[in-house]
Amino acid sequence: MKKERVEKLSPECLRINEKEVCNRIEEFIRKKVKEFERDGVIIGISGGIDSAVCAFLAVKALGSKKVFGLLMPEKDSKKEHFEDAKLVVKKLGIKSKVEKITRILKEAGIYRLLKFPFFLPSKAREKIVRKAHEFYKRKTGKNPFASTLLGIKGDYARILRKVTAYMRAKHRARMLLLYKYAELNNLLVIGCCNKTEDLTGWLVKWGDSACDIAPLGGLYKTQVRQIASFLKVPKKIISKAPSPDMLPGITDEFGLGISYELLDLILYGLEKKMKPATIAKQLNIKETEIKYAQELIQKSAHMRSLVPWPKLR
């Protein structure tokens, strides 16, 4: 029987050599732009840390003239995120365009899926969403997000399907516009998803996961933060709570139900083939939290695979 390889799980095991990693990613971007025969890259800049890091790395790799930023807010978007996206554009001196996707979503009937009381202040809307999220968890014993990774069935399935369609349509609308401008200007689409999001399914299939290259695909979220500090991304972007900005009140860690610091260590332990009991003991948490991470990995496997097709003779 193969002996378990046990590592000491602490933030230190996720420490990286920022300079070396940045150099490798920058070289990767240059290589792929040449390989795809493109004149530069395009990035959907959301105001979050991942897209900011991608933009900073792209500018270092290619120069500001070859990087195009597309800002795509809609009526649910927090003003803070839009302002932070503009801050990134200004700091880097890159070309950019604002394309509001509210009209696209409205004409596709997306806003009709949820009868949102938009006349209420944003804080009140956030409170309503969070209460609904907690109600689902209390009644079903399941995390709403985990329940959407495969088929949505069971109690409250109808409303959860509507919420899921409502949220995911936004990133898919953004993907449509990113590729429109990429093809009009011969640009390579840079995806901003990181390893933590990829492993857990905290992304939208054919939405923000759709891209030509994913420079952050080998980095856990906490490692992206290390890179952000190294690149001198504005501190307000690094320190604010990460959010998909698709539904009021839903931040990454609230939706996932776990902090990135803890989740990354769990994922790292699983990657190193450590037993759930060993990981739980080292991190002083319940084994159910390890099993939850395993559930996310298993249920989101289809998001990391090519579209299946039947094997024919």
GROMACS .gro file of C-alpha atoms in nm:
model
  313
    1MET     CA    1   0.000   0.000   0.000
    2LYS     CA    2   0.135   0.341  -0.104
    3LYS     CA    3   0.221   0.559   0.195
    4GLU     CA    4   0.043   0.894   0.218
    5ARG     CA    5   0.264   1.192   0.145
    6VAL     CA    6   0.201   1.442   0.421
    7GLU     CA    7   0.291   1.809   0.384
    8LYS     CA    8   0.265   2.084   0.642
    9LEU     CA    9  -0.033   2.293   0.540
   10SER     CA   10   0.020   2.663   0.608
   11PRO     CA   11   0.014   2.984   0.403
   12GLU     CA   12   0.386   2.934   0.346
   13CYS     CA   13   0.328   2.629   0.127
   14LEU     CA   14   0.143   2.857  -0.117
   15ARG     CA   15   0.419   3.118  -0.130
   16ILE     CA   16   0.560   3.175  -0.478
   17ASN     CA   17   0.851   3.361  -0.632
   18GLU     CA   18   0.650   3.650  -0.772
   19LYS     CA   19   0.919   3.781  -1.007
   20GLU     CA   20   0.984   3.439  -1.159
   21VAL     CA   21   0.613   3.361  -1.198
   22CYS     CA   22   0.543   3.700  -1.359
   23ASN     CA   23   0.829   3.655  -1.603
   24ARG     CA   24   0.698   3.314  -1.706
   25ILE     CA   25   0.342   3.442  -1.753
   26GLU     CA   26   0.461   3.743  -1.955
   27GLU     CA   27   0.665   3.518  -2.183
   28PHE     CA   28   0.360   3.291  -2.219
   29ILE     CA   29   0.144   3.586  -2.328
   30ARG     CA   30   0.402   3.702  -2.585
   31LYS     CA   31   0.440   3.351  -2.720
   32LYS     CA   32   0.066   3.295  -2.759
   33VAL     CA   33   0.003   3.633  -2.927
   34LYS     CA   34   0.265   3.538  -3.186
   35GLU     CA   35   0.140   3.179  -3.218
   36PHE     CA   36  -0.221   3.292  -3.272
   37GLU     CA   37  -0.101   3.563  -3.516
   38ARG     CA   38  -0.275   3.842  -3.326
   39ASP     CA   39  -0.189   4.211  -3.294
   40GLY     CA   40  -0.249   4.230  -2.920
   41VAL     CA   41  -0.487   4.118  -2.646
   42ILE     CA   42  -0.828   4.212  -2.510
   43ILE     CA   43  -0.934   4.178  -2.145
   44GLY     CA   44  -1.272   4.220  -1.982
   45ILE     CA   45  -1.183   4.450  -1.693
   46SER     CA   46  -1.430   4.410  -1.409
   47GLY     CA   47  -1.263   4.610  -1.134
   48GLY     CA   48  -1.166   4.289  -0.955
   49ILE     CA   49  -0.821   4.161  -0.868
   50ASP     CA   50  -0.798   3.888  -1.133
   51SER     CA   51  -0.868   4.107  -1.435
   52ALA     CA   52  -0.643   4.379  -1.291
   53VAL     CA   53  -0.353   4.134  -1.256
   54CYS     CA   54  -0.410   4.007  -1.610
   55ALA     CA   55  -0.406   4.363  -1.745
   56PHE     CA   56  -0.087   4.452  -1.556
   57LEU     CA   57   0.086   4.136  -1.681
   58ALA     CA   58  -0.031   4.194  -2.039
   59VAL     CA   59   0.105   4.548  -2.038
   60LYS     CA   60   0.439   4.425  -1.902
   61ALA     CA   61   0.447   4.156  -2.172
   62LEU     CA   62   0.335   4.359  -2.474
   63GLY     CA   63   0.328   4.729  -2.387
   64SER     CA   64   0.019   4.940  -2.327
   65LYS     CA   65  -0.053   4.998  -2.696
   66LYS     CA   66  -0.123   4.630  -2.754
   67VAL     CA   67  -0.367   4.585  -2.465
   68PHE     CA   68  -0.737   4.671  -2.497
   69GLY     CA   69  -0.969   4.684  -2.197
   70LEU     CA   70  -1.343   4.626  -2.229
   71LEU     CA   71  -1.561   4.743  -1.940
   72MET     CA   72  -1.906   4.582  -1.938
   73PRO     CA   73  -2.127   4.696  -1.647
   74GLU     CA   74  -2.502   4.638  -1.617
   75LYS     CA   75  -2.770   4.759  -1.382
   76ASP     CA   76  -2.682   4.512  -1.104
   77SER     CA   77  -2.314   4.611  -1.113
   78LYS     CA   78  -2.177   4.794  -0.812
   79LYS     CA   79  -2.051   5.142  -0.896
   80GLU     CA   80  -1.738   5.069  -0.692
   81HIS     CA   81  -1.632   4.792  -0.931
   82PHE     CA   82  -1.685   5.009  -1.238
   83GLU     CA   83  -1.481   5.290  -1.083
   84ASP     CA   84  -1.202   5.043  -1.001
   85ALA     CA   85  -1.206   4.913  -1.359
   86LYS     CA   86  -1.160   5.269  -1.486
   87LEU     CA   87  -0.877   5.313  -1.235
   88VAL     CA   88  -0.692   5.013  -1.385
   89VAL     CA   89  -0.735   5.151  -1.737
   90LYS     CA   90  -0.608   5.493  -1.633
   91LYS     CA   91  -0.312   5.358  -1.435
   92LEU     CA   92  -0.196   5.138  -1.723
   93GLY     CA   93  -0.272   5.387  -2.000
   94ILE     CA   94  -0.441   5.129  -2.220
   95LYS     CA   95  -0.709   5.175  -2.483
   96SER     CA   96  -1.055   5.092  -2.355
   97LYS     CA   97  -1.426   5.099  -2.428
   98VAL     CA   98  -1.735   5.087  -2.209
   99GLU     CA   99  -2.013   4.857  -2.336
  100LYS     CA  100  -2.310   4.846  -2.101
  101ILE     CA  101  -2.480   4.507  -2.132
  102THR     CA  102  -2.809   4.607  -1.967
  103ARG     CA  103  -2.989   4.642  -2.301
  104ILE     CA  104  -2.870   4.302  -2.426
  105LEU     CA  105  -2.990   4.135  -2.107
  106LYS     CA  106  -3.318   4.323  -2.109
  107GLU     CA  107  -3.399   4.227  -2.467
  108ALA     CA  108  -3.309   3.864  -2.392
  109GLY     CA  109  -3.563   3.868  -2.106
  110ILE     CA  110  -3.304   3.812  -1.834
  111TYR     CA  111  -3.428   4.079  -1.594
  112ARG     CA  112  -3.779   3.933  -1.611
  113LEU     CA  113  -3.652   3.611  -1.453
  114LEU     CA  114  -3.631   3.777  -1.110
  115LYS     CA  115  -3.879   4.038  -0.997
  116PHE     CA  116  -3.617   4.250  -0.827
  117PRO     CA  117  -3.728   4.551  -0.624
  118PHE     CA  118  -3.483   4.789  -0.793
  119PHE     CA  119  -3.646   5.088  -0.624
  120LEU     CA  120  -3.491   4.971  -0.295
  121PRO     CA  121  -3.144   5.093  -0.188
  122SER     CA  122  -2.858   4.861  -0.284
  123LYS     CA  123  -2.799   4.754   0.078
  124ALA     CA  124  -3.163   4.644   0.107
  125ARG     CA  125  -3.139   4.442  -0.217
  126GLU     CA  126  -2.821   4.276  -0.092
  127LYS     CA  127  -2.996   4.184   0.233
  128ILE     CA  128  -3.287   4.022   0.045
  129VAL     CA  129  -3.051   3.808  -0.167
  130ARG     CA  130  -2.846   3.697   0.133
  131LYS     CA  131  -3.159   3.603   0.328
  132ALA     CA  132  -3.283   3.394   0.034
  133HIS     CA  133  -2.941   3.228   0.011
  134GLU     CA  134  -2.946   3.138   0.382
  135PHE     CA  135  -3.308   3.021   0.360
  136TYR     CA  136  -3.214   2.770   0.087
  137LYS     CA  137  -2.920   2.640   0.293
  138ARG     CA  138  -3.135   2.605   0.603
  139LYS     CA  139  -3.421   2.427   0.426
  140THR     CA  140  -3.216   2.193   0.204
  141GLY     CA  141  -2.890   2.153   0.396
  142LYS     CA  142  -2.706   2.236   0.074
  143ASN     CA  143  -2.504   2.530  -0.054
  144PRO     CA  144  -2.700   2.697  -0.339
  145PHE     CA  145  -2.387   2.730  -0.552
  146ALA     CA  146  -2.294   2.361  -0.518
  147SER     CA  147  -2.651   2.275  -0.619
  148THR     CA  148  -2.606   2.451  -0.957
  149LEU     CA  149  -2.293   2.268  -1.077
  150LEU     CA  150  -2.493   1.978  -1.221
  151GLY     CA  151  -2.867   1.944  -1.284
  152ILE     CA  152  -3.080   2.155  -1.051
  153LYS     CA  153  -3.345   1.934  -0.893
  154GLY     CA  154  -3.535   1.895  -0.569
  155ASP     CA  155  -3.699   2.154  -0.345
  156TYR     CA  156  -3.689   2.513  -0.466
  157ALA     CA  157  -3.539   2.399  -0.800
  158ARG     CA  158  -3.757   2.632  -1.004
  159ILE     CA  159  -3.640   2.950  -0.834
  160LEU     CA  160  -3.277   2.835  -0.820
  161ARG     CA  161  -3.284   2.766  -1.195
  162LYS     CA  162  -3.410   3.120  -1.256
  163VAL     CA  163  -3.140   3.270  -1.034
  164THR     CA  164  -2.874   3.062  -1.210
  165ALA     CA  165  -2.991   3.163  -1.558
  166TYR     CA  166  -3.014   3.526  -1.442
  167MET     CA  167  -2.656   3.529  -1.317
  168ARG     CA  168  -2.482   3.325  -1.585
  169ALA     CA  169  -2.637   3.515  -1.875
  170LYS     CA  170  -2.435   3.820  -1.771
  171HIS     CA  171  -2.094   3.662  -1.818
  172ARG     CA  172  -2.210   3.500  -2.142
  173ALA     CA  173  -2.319   3.839  -2.275
  174ARG     CA  174  -1.973   3.972  -2.186
  175MET     CA  175  -1.809   3.682  -2.367
  176LEU     CA  176  -2.010   3.770  -2.680
  177LEU     CA  177  -1.878   4.128  -2.675
  178LEU     CA  178  -1.519   4.028  -2.594
  179TYR     CA  179  -1.505   3.806  -2.901
  180LYS     CA  180  -1.679   4.067  -3.115
  181TYR     CA  181  -1.405   4.321  -3.045
  182ALA     CA  182  -1.132   4.057  -3.052
  183GLU     CA  183  -1.228   3.951  -3.403
  184LEU     CA  184  -1.279   4.305  -3.530
  185ASN     CA  185  -0.933   4.409  -3.406
  186ASN     CA  186  -0.736   4.083  -3.441
  187LEU     CA  187  -0.687   4.046  -3.067
  188LEU     CA  188  -0.637   3.749  -2.837
  189VAL     CA  189  -0.896   3.708  -2.561
  190ILE     CA  190  -0.736   3.679  -2.219
  191GLY     CA  191  -0.938   3.492  -1.959
  192CYS     CA  192  -0.904   3.597  -1.595
  193CYS     CA  193  -1.010   3.283  -1.407
  194ASN     CA  194  -0.765   3.137  -1.155
  195LYS     CA  195  -0.694   2.783  -1.037
  196THR     CA  196  -0.924   2.802  -0.734
  197GLU     CA  197  -1.219   2.912  -0.949
  198ASP     CA  198  -1.141   2.648  -1.209
  199LEU     CA  199  -1.118   2.361  -0.959
  200THR     CA  200  -1.437   2.454  -0.775
  201GLY     CA  201  -1.649   2.563  -1.072
  202TRP     CA  202  -1.672   2.921  -0.945
  203LEU     CA  203  -1.698   3.047  -1.301
  204VAL     CA  204  -1.950   3.040  -1.583
  205LYS     CA  205  -1.921   2.773  -1.850
  206TRP     CA  206  -1.902   2.952  -2.187
  207GLY     CA  207  -1.897   3.279  -1.993
  208ASP     CA  208  -1.589   3.404  -1.810
  209SER     CA  209  -1.430   3.062  -1.870
  210ALA     CA  210  -1.439   3.123  -2.247
  211CYS     CA  211  -1.108   3.264  -2.368
  212ASP     CA  212  -0.804   3.198  -2.586
  213ILE     CA  213  -0.552   3.187  -2.301
  214ALA     CA  214  -0.579   3.180  -1.919
  215PRO     CA  215  -0.261   3.331  -1.770
  216LEU     CA  216  -0.377   3.279  -1.410
  217GLY     CA  217  -0.487   2.918  -1.459
  218GLY     CA  218  -0.194   2.782  -1.260
  219LEU     CA  219  -0.236   3.013  -0.961
  220TYR     CA  220  -0.459   2.975  -0.657
  221LYS     CA  221  -0.656   3.285  -0.558
  222THR     CA  222  -0.425   3.363  -0.266
  223GLN     CA  223  -0.129   3.344  -0.505
  224VAL     CA  224  -0.300   3.590  -0.739
  225ARG     CA  225  -0.309   3.828  -0.443
  226GLN     CA  226   0.066   3.783  -0.399
  227ILE     CA  227   0.119   3.870  -0.767
  228ALA     CA  228  -0.113   4.171  -0.736
  229SER     CA  229   0.093   4.314  -0.450
  230PHE     CA  230   0.415   4.252  -0.642
  231LEU     CA  231   0.278   4.430  -0.951
  232LYS     CA  232   0.152   4.720  -0.737
  233VAL     CA  233  -0.212   4.679  -0.835
  234PRO     CA  234  -0.409   4.951  -0.647
  235LYS     CA  235  -0.451   4.847  -0.283
  236LYS     CA  236  -0.825   4.912  -0.282
  237ILE     CA  237  -0.868   4.645  -0.550
  238ILE     CA  238  -0.653   4.394  -0.363
  239SER     CA  239  -0.823   4.449  -0.028
  240LYS     CA  240  -1.190   4.454  -0.128
  241ALA     CA  241  -1.403   4.138  -0.112
  242PRO     CA  242  -1.385   3.948  -0.445
  243SER     CA  243  -1.724   3.936  -0.616
  244PRO     CA  244  -1.867   3.797  -0.942
  245ASP     CA  245  -2.081   4.117  -0.950
  246MET     CA  246  -2.381   3.932  -1.094
  247LEU     CA  247  -2.629   3.948  -0.805
  248PRO     CA  248  -2.649   4.200  -0.518
  249GLY     CA  249  -2.492   4.076  -0.195
  250ILE     CA  250  -2.315   3.774  -0.341
  251THR     CA  251  -1.939   3.790  -0.291
  252ASP     CA  252  -1.711   3.499  -0.381
  253GLU     CA  253  -1.655   3.380  -0.028
  254PHE     CA  254  -2.020   3.421   0.074
  255GLY     CA  255  -2.133   3.224  -0.232
  256LEU     CA  256  -1.871   2.953  -0.189
  257GLY     CA  257  -1.933   2.937   0.184
  258ILE     CA  258  -1.564   2.931   0.270
  259SER     CA  259  -1.270   3.174   0.277
  260TYR     CA  260  -1.011   3.162  -0.001
  261GLU     CA  261  -0.730   3.124   0.254
  262LEU     CA  262  -0.882   2.803   0.385
  263LEU     CA  263  -1.012   2.676   0.051
  264ASP     CA  264  -0.673   2.712  -0.118
  265LEU     CA  265  -0.502   2.510   0.155
  266ILE     CA  266  -0.767   2.238   0.127
  267LEU     CA  267  -0.727   2.228  -0.252
  268TYR     CA  268  -0.349   2.219  -0.218
  269GLY     CA  269  -0.371   1.928   0.027
  270LEU     CA  270  -0.602   1.737  -0.209
  271GLU     CA  271  -0.372   1.812  -0.502
  272LYS     CA  272  -0.086   1.658  -0.302
  273LYS     CA  273  -0.301   1.343  -0.245
  274MET     CA  274  -0.333   1.399   0.128
  275LYS     CA  275  -0.619   1.220   0.302
  276PRO     CA  276  -0.920   1.431   0.404
  277ALA     CA  277  -0.870   1.334   0.770
  278THR     CA  278  -0.509   1.450   0.759
  279ILE     CA  279  -0.601   1.783   0.598
  280ALA     CA  280  -0.879   1.838   0.851
  281LYS     CA  281  -0.651   1.766   1.144
  282GLN     CA  282  -0.377   2.001   1.021
  283LEU     CA  283  -0.616   2.285   0.950
  284ASN     CA  284  -0.821   2.221   1.264
  285ILE     CA  285  -1.150   2.198   1.073
  286LYS     CA  286  -1.422   1.937   1.029
  287GLU     CA  287  -1.373   1.670   0.764
  288THR     CA  288  -1.707   1.777   0.614
  289GLU     CA  289  -1.534   2.091   0.482
  290ILE     CA  290  -1.284   1.874   0.292
  291LYS     CA  291  -1.569   1.667   0.155
  292TYR     CA  292  -1.744   1.986   0.044
  293ALA     CA  293  -1.435   2.092  -0.154
  294GLN     CA  294  -1.419   1.744  -0.308
  295GLU     CA  295  -1.785   1.774  -0.403
  296LEU     CA  296  -1.719   2.102  -0.584
  297ILE     CA  297  -1.424   1.949  -0.772
  298GLN     CA  298  -1.624   1.643  -0.877
  299LYS     CA  299  -1.941   1.826  -0.978
  300SER     CA  300  -1.752   2.091  -1.180
  301ALA     CA  301  -1.534   1.838  -1.369
  302HIS     CA  302  -1.739   1.887  -1.686
  303MET     CA  303  -1.635   2.254  -1.689
  304ARG     CA  304  -1.270   2.154  -1.724
  305SER     CA  305  -1.325   1.902  -2.003
  306LEU     CA  306  -1.376   1.920  -2.374
  307VAL     CA  307  -1.733   1.878  -2.496
  308PRO     CA  308  -1.796   1.500  -2.492
  309TRP     CA  309  -1.870   1.312  -2.811
  310PRO     CA  310  -1.941   0.945  -2.881
  311LYS     CA  311  -1.649   0.728  -2.991
  312LEU     CA  312  -1.731   0.595  -3.335
  313ARG     CA  313  -1.562   0.327  -3.542
   0.00000   0.00000   0.00000
